[in-house]
GROMACS .gro file of N, CA and C in nm:
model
  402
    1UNK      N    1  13.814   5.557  12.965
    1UNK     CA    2  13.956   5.573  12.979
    1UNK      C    3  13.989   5.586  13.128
    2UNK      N    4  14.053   5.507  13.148
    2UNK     CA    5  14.154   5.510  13.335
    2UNK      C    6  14.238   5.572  13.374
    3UNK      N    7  14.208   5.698  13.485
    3UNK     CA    8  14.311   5.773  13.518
    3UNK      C    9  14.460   5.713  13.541
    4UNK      N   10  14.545   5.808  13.478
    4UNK     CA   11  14.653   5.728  13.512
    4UNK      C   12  14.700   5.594  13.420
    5UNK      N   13  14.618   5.533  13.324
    5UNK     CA   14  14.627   5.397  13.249
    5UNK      C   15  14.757   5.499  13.115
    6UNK      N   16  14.847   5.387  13.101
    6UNK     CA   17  14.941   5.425  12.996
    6UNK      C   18  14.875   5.425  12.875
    7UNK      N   19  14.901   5.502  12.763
    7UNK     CA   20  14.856   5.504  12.667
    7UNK      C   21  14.950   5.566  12.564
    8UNK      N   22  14.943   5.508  12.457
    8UNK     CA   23  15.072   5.522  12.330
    8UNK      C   24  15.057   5.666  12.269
    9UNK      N   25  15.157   5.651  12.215
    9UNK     CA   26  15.150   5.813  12.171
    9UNK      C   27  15.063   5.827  12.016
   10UNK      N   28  14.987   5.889  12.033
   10UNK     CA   29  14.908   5.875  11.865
   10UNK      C   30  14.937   5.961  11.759
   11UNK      N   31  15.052   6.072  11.818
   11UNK     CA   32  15.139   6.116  11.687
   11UNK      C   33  15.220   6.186  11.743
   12UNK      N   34  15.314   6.186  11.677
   12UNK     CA   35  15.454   6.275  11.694
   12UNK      C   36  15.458   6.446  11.631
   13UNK      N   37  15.496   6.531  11.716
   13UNK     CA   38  15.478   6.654  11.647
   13UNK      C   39  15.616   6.704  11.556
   14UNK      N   40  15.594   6.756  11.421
   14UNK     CA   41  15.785   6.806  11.427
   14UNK      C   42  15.857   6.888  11.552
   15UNK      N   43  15.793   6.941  11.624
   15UNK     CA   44  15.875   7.055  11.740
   15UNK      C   45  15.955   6.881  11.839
   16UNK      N   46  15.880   6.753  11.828
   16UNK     CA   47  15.948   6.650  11.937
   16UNK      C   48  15.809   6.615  12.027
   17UNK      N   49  15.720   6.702  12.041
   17UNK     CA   50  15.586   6.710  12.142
   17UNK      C   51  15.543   6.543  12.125
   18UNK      N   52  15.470   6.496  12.191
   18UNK     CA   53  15.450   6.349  12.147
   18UNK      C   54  15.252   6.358  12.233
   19UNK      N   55  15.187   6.337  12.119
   19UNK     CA   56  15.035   6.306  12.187
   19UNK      C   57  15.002   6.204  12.219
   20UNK      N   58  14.951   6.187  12.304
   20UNK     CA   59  14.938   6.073  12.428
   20UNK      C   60  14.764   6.044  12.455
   21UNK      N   61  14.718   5.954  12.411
   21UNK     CA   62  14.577   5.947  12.437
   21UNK      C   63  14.482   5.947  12.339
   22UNK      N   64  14.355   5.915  12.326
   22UNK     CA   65  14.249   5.854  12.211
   22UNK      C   66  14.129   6.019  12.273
   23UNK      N   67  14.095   6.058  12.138
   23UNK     CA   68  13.949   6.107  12.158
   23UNK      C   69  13.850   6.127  12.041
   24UNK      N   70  13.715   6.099  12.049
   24UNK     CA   71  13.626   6.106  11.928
   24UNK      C   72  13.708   6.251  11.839
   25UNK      N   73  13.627   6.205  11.733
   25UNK     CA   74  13.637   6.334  11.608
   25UNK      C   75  13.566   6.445  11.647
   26UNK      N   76  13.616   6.553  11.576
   26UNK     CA   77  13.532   6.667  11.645
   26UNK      C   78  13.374   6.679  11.592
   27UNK      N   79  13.351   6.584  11.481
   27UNK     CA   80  13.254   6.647  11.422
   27UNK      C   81  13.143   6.523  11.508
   28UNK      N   82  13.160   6.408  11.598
   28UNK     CA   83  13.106   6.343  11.642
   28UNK      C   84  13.089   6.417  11.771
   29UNK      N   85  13.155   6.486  11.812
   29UNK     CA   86  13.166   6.562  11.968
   29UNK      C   87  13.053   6.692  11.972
   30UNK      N   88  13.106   6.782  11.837
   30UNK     CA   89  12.964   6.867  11.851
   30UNK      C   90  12.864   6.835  11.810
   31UNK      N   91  12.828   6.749  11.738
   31UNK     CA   92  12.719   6.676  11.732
   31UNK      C   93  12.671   6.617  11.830
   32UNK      N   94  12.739   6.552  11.963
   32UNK     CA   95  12.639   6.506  12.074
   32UNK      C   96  12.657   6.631  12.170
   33UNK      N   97  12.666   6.762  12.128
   33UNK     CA   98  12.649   6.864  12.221
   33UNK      C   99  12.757   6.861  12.328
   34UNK      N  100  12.882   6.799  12.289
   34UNK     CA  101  12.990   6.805  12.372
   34UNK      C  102  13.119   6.844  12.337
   35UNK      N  103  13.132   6.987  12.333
   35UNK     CA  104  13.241   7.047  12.178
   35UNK      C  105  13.372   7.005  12.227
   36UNK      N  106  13.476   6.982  12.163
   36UNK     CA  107  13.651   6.929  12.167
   36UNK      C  108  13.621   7.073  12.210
   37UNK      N  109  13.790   7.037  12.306
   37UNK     CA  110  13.908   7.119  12.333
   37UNK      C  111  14.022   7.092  12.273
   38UNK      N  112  14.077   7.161  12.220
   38UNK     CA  113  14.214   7.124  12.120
   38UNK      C  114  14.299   7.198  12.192
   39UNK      N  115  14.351   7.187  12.290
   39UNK     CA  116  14.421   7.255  12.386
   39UNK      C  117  14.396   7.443  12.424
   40UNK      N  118  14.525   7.490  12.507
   40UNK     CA  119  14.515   7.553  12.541
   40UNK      C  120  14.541   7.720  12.425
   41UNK      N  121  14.505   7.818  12.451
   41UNK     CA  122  14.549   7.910  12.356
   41UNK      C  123  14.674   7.962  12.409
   42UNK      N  124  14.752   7.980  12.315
   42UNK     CA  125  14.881   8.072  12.339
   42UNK      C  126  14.904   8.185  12.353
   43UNK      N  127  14.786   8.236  12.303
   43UNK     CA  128  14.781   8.407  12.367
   43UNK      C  129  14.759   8.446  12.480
   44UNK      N  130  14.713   8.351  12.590
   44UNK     CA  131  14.696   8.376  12.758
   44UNK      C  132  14.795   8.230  12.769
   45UNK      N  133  14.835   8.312  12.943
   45UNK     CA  134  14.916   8.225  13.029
   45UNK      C  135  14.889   8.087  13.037
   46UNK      N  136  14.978   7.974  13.029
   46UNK     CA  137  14.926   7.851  13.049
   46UNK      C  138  14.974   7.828  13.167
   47UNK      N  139  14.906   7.775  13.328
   47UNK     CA  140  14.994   7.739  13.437
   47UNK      C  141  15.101   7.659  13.436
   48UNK      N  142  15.136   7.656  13.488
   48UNK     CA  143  15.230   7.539  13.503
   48UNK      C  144  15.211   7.455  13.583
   49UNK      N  145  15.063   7.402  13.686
   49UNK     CA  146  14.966   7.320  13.719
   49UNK      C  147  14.941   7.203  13.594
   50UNK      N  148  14.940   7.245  13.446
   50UNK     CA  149  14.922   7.185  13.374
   50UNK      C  150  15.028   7.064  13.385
   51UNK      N  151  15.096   7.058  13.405
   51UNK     CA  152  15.205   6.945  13.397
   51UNK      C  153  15.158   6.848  13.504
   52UNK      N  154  15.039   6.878  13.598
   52UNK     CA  155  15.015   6.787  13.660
   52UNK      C  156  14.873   6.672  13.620
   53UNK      N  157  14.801   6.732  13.517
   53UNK     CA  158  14.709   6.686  13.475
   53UNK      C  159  14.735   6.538  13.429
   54UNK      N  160  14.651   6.513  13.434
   54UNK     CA  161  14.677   6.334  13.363
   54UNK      C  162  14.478   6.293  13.255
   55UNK      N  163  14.543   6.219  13.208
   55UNK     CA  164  14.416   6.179  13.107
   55UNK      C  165  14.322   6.126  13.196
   56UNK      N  166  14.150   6.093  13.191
   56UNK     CA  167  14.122   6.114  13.296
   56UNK      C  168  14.065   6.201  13.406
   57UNK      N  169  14.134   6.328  13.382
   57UNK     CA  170  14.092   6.392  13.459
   57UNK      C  171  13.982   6.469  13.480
   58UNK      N  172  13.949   6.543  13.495
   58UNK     CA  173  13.829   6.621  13.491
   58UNK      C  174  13.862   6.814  13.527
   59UNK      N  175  13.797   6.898  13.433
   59UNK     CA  176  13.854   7.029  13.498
   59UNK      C  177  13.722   7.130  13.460
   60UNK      N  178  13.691   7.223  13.537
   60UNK     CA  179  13.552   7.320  13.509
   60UNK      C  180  13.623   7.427  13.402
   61UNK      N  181  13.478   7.414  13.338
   61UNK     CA  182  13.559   7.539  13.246
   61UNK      C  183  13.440   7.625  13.255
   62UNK      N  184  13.467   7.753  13.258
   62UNK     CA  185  13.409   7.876  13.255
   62UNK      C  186  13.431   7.950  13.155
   63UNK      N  187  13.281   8.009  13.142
   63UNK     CA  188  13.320   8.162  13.012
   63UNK      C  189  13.371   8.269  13.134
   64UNK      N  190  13.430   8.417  13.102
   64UNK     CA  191  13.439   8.506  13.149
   64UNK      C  192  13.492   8.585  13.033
   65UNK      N  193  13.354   8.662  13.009
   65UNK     CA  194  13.324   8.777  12.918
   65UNK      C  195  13.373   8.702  12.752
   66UNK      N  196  13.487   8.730  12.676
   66UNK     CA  197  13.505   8.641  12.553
   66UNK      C  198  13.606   8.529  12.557
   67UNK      N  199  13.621   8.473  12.680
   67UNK     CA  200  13.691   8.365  12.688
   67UNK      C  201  13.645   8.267  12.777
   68UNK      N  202  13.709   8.152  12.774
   68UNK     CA  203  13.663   8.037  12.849
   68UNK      C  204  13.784   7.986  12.946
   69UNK      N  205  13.778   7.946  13.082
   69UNK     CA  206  13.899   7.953  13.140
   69UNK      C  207  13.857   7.828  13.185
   70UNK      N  208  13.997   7.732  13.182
   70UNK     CA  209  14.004   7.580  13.257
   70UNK      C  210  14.038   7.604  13.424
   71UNK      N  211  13.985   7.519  13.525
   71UNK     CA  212  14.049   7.516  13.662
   71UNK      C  213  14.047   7.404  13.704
   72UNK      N  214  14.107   7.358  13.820
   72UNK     CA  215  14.074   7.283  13.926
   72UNK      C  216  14.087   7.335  14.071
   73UNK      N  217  14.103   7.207  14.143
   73UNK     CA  218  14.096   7.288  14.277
   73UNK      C  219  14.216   7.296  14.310
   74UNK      N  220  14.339   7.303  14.221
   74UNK     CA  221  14.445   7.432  14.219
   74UNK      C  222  14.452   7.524  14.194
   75UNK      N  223  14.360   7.527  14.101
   75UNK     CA  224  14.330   7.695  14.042
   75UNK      C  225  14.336   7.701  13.938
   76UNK      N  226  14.331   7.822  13.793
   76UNK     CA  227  14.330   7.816  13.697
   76UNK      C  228  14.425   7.743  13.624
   77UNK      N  229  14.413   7.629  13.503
   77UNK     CA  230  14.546   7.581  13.426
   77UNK      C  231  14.537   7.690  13.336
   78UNK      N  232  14.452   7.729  13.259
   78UNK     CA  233  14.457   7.783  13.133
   78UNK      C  234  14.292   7.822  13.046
   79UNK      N  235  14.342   7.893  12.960
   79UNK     CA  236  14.210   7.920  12.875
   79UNK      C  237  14.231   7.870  12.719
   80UNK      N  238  14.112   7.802  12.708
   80UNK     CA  239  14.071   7.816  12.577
   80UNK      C  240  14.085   7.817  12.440
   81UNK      N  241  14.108   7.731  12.323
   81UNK     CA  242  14.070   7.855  12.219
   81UNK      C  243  13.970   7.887  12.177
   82UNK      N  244  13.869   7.839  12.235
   82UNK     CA  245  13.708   7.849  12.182
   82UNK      C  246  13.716   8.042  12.172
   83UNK      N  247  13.625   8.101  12.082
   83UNK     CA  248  13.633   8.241  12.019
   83UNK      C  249  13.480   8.210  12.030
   84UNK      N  250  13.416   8.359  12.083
   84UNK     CA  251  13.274   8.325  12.081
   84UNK      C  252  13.197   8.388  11.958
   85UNK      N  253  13.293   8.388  11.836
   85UNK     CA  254  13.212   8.363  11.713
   85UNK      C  255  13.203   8.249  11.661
   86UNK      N  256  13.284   8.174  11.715
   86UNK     CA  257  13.238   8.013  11.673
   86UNK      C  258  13.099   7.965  11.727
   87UNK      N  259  13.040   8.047  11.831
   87UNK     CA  260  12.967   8.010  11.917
   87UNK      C  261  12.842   8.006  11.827
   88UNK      N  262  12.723   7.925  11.776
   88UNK     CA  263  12.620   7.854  11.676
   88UNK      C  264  12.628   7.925  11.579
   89UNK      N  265  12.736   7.871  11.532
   89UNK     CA  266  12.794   7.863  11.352
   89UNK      C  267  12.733   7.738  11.347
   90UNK      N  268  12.780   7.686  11.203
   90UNK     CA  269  12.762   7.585  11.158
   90UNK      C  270  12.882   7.500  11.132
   91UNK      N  271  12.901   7.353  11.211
   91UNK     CA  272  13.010   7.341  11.161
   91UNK      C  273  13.048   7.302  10.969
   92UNK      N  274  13.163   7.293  10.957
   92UNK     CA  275  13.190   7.303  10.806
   92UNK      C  276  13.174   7.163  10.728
   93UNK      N  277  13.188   7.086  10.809
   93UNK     CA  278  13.181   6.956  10.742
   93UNK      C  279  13.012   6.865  10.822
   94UNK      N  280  12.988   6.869  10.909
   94UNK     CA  281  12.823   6.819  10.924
   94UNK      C  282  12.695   6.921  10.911
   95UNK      N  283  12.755   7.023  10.864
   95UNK     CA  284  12.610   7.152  10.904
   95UNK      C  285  12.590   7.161  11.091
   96UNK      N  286  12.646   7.057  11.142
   96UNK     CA  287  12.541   7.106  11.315
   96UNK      C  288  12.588   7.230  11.404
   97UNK      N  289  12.484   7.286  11.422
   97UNK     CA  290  12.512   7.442  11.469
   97UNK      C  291  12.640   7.383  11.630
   98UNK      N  292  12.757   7.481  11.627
   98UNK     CA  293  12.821   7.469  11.721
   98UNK      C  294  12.737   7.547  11.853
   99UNK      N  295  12.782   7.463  11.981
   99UNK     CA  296  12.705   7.544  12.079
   99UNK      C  297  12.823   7.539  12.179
  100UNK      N  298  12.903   7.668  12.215
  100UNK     CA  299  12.968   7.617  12.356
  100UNK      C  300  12.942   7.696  12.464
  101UNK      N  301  12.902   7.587  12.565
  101UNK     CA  302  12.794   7.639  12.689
  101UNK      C  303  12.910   7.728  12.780
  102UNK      N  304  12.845   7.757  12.875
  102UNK     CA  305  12.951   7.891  12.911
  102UNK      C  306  12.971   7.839  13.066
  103UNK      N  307  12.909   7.715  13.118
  103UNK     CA  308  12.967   7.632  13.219
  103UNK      C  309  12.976   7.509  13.161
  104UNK      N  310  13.061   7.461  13.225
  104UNK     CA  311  13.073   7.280  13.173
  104UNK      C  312  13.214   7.201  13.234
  105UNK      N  313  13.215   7.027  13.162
  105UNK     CA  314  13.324   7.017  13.270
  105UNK      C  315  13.414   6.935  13.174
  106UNK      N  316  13.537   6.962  13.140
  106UNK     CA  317  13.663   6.921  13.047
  106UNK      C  318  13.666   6.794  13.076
  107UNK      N  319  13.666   6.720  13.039
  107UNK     CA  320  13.718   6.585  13.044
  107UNK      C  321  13.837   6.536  12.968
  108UNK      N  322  13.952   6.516  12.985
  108UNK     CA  323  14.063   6.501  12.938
  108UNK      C  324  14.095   6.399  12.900
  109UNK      N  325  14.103   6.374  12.778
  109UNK     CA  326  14.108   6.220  12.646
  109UNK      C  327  14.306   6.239  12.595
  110UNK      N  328  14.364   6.338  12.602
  110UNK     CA  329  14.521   6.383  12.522
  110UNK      C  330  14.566   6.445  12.635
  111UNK      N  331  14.701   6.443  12.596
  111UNK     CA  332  14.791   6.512  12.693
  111UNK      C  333  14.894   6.545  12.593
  112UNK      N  334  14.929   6.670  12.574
  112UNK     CA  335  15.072   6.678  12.527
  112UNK      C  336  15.207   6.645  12.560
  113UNK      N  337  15.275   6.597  12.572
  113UNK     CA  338  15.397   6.542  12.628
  113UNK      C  339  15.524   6.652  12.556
  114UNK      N  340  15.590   6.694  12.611
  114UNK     CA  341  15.741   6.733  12.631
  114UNK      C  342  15.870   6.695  12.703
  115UNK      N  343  15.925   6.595  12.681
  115UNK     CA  344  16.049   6.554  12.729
  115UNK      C  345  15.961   6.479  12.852
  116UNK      N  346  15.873   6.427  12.863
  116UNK     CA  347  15.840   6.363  12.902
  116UNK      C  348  15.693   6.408  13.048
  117UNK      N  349  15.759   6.565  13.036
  117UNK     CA  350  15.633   6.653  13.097
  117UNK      C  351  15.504   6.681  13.018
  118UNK      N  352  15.353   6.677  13.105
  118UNK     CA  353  15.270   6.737  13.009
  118UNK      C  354  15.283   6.920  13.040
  119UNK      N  355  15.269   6.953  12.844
  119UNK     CA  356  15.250   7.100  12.876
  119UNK      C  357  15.142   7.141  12.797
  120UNK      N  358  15.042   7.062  12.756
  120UNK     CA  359  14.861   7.085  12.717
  120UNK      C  360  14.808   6.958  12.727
  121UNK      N  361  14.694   7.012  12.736
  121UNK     CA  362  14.570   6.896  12.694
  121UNK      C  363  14.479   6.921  12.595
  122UNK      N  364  14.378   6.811  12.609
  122UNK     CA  365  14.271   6.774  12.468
  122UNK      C  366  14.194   6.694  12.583
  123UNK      N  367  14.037   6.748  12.478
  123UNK     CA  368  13.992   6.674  12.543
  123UNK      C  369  13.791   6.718  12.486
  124UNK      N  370  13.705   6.693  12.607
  124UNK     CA  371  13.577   6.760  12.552
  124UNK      C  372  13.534   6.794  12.633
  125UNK      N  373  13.429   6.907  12.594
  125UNK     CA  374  13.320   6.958  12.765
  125UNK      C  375  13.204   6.916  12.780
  126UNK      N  376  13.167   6.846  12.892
  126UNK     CA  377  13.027   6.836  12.860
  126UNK      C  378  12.919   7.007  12.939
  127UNK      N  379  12.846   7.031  12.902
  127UNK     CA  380  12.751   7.217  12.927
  127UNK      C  381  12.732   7.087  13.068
  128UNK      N  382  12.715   7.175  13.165
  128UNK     CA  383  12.677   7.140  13.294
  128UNK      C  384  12.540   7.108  13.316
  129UNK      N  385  12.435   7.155  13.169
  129UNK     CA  386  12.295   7.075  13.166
  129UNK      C  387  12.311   6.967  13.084
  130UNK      N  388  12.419   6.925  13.040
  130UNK     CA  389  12.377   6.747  12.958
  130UNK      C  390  12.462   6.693  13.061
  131UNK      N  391  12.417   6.550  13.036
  131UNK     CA  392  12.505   6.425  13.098
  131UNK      C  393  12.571   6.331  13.007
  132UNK      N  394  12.647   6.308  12.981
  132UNK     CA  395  12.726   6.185  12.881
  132UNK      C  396  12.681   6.097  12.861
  133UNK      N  397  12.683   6.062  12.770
  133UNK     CA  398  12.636   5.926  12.751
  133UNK      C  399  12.729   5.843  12.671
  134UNK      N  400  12.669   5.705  12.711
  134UNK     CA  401  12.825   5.601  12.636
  134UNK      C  402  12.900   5.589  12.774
   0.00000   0.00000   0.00000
């Protein structure tokens, strides 16, 4: 996917939100050891840096203590909803134990759209010891 390349919206939310962008299934993602991000959680601050993100992009994510926090080299966008009891469960539909590494780097496949601003993303991490493949 090309930073910056237009891409259709792949569903409409009832609130008006419009998703913008293609990414594997989740159950194909933790299975190659590269868990989804399904955006940001609503119980911590989301920046407002986020509106600058674009698909494409790339952002570090960190654990700190029971959460996981997104940055760049603006600074924090946001955290998480990863919960570190999800952390090697099993998922529900393939059996493969979930693993989410506690460094790694977001790669951004969705963007949420609002009136034409982004105000989340989607996307996957790869743990800072695998490399992608594909």
């Amino acid at each position: 996917m090309m930073r910056g390349q237009e891409k259709p919206t792949v569903r409409q939310r009832p609130n008006g939100d419009h998703v913008v962008g293609d990414m594997d299934r989740a159950e194909r993602l933790y299975a190659a050891g590269t868990p989804p991000m399904h955006g940001f959680s609503a119980k911590h601050p989301i920046s407002s840096k986020v509106s600058k993100i674009k698909i494409g992009d790339s952002l570090i994510v960190l654990r700190r203590d029971k959460v996981w926090v997104a940055s760049n080299n603006d600074g924090e966008i946001g955290t998480l909803r990863w919960t570190p009891a999800t952390d090697g469960k099993a998922h529900a539909v393939t059996s493969d134990i979930i693993r989410l590494p506690a460094t790694g780097t977001l790669h951004v496949c969705q963007v949420v759209q609002h009136l034409g601003s982004v105000k989340d993303i989607m996307g996957y991490v790869v743990p800072t010891n695998i490399e992608p493949t594909g």
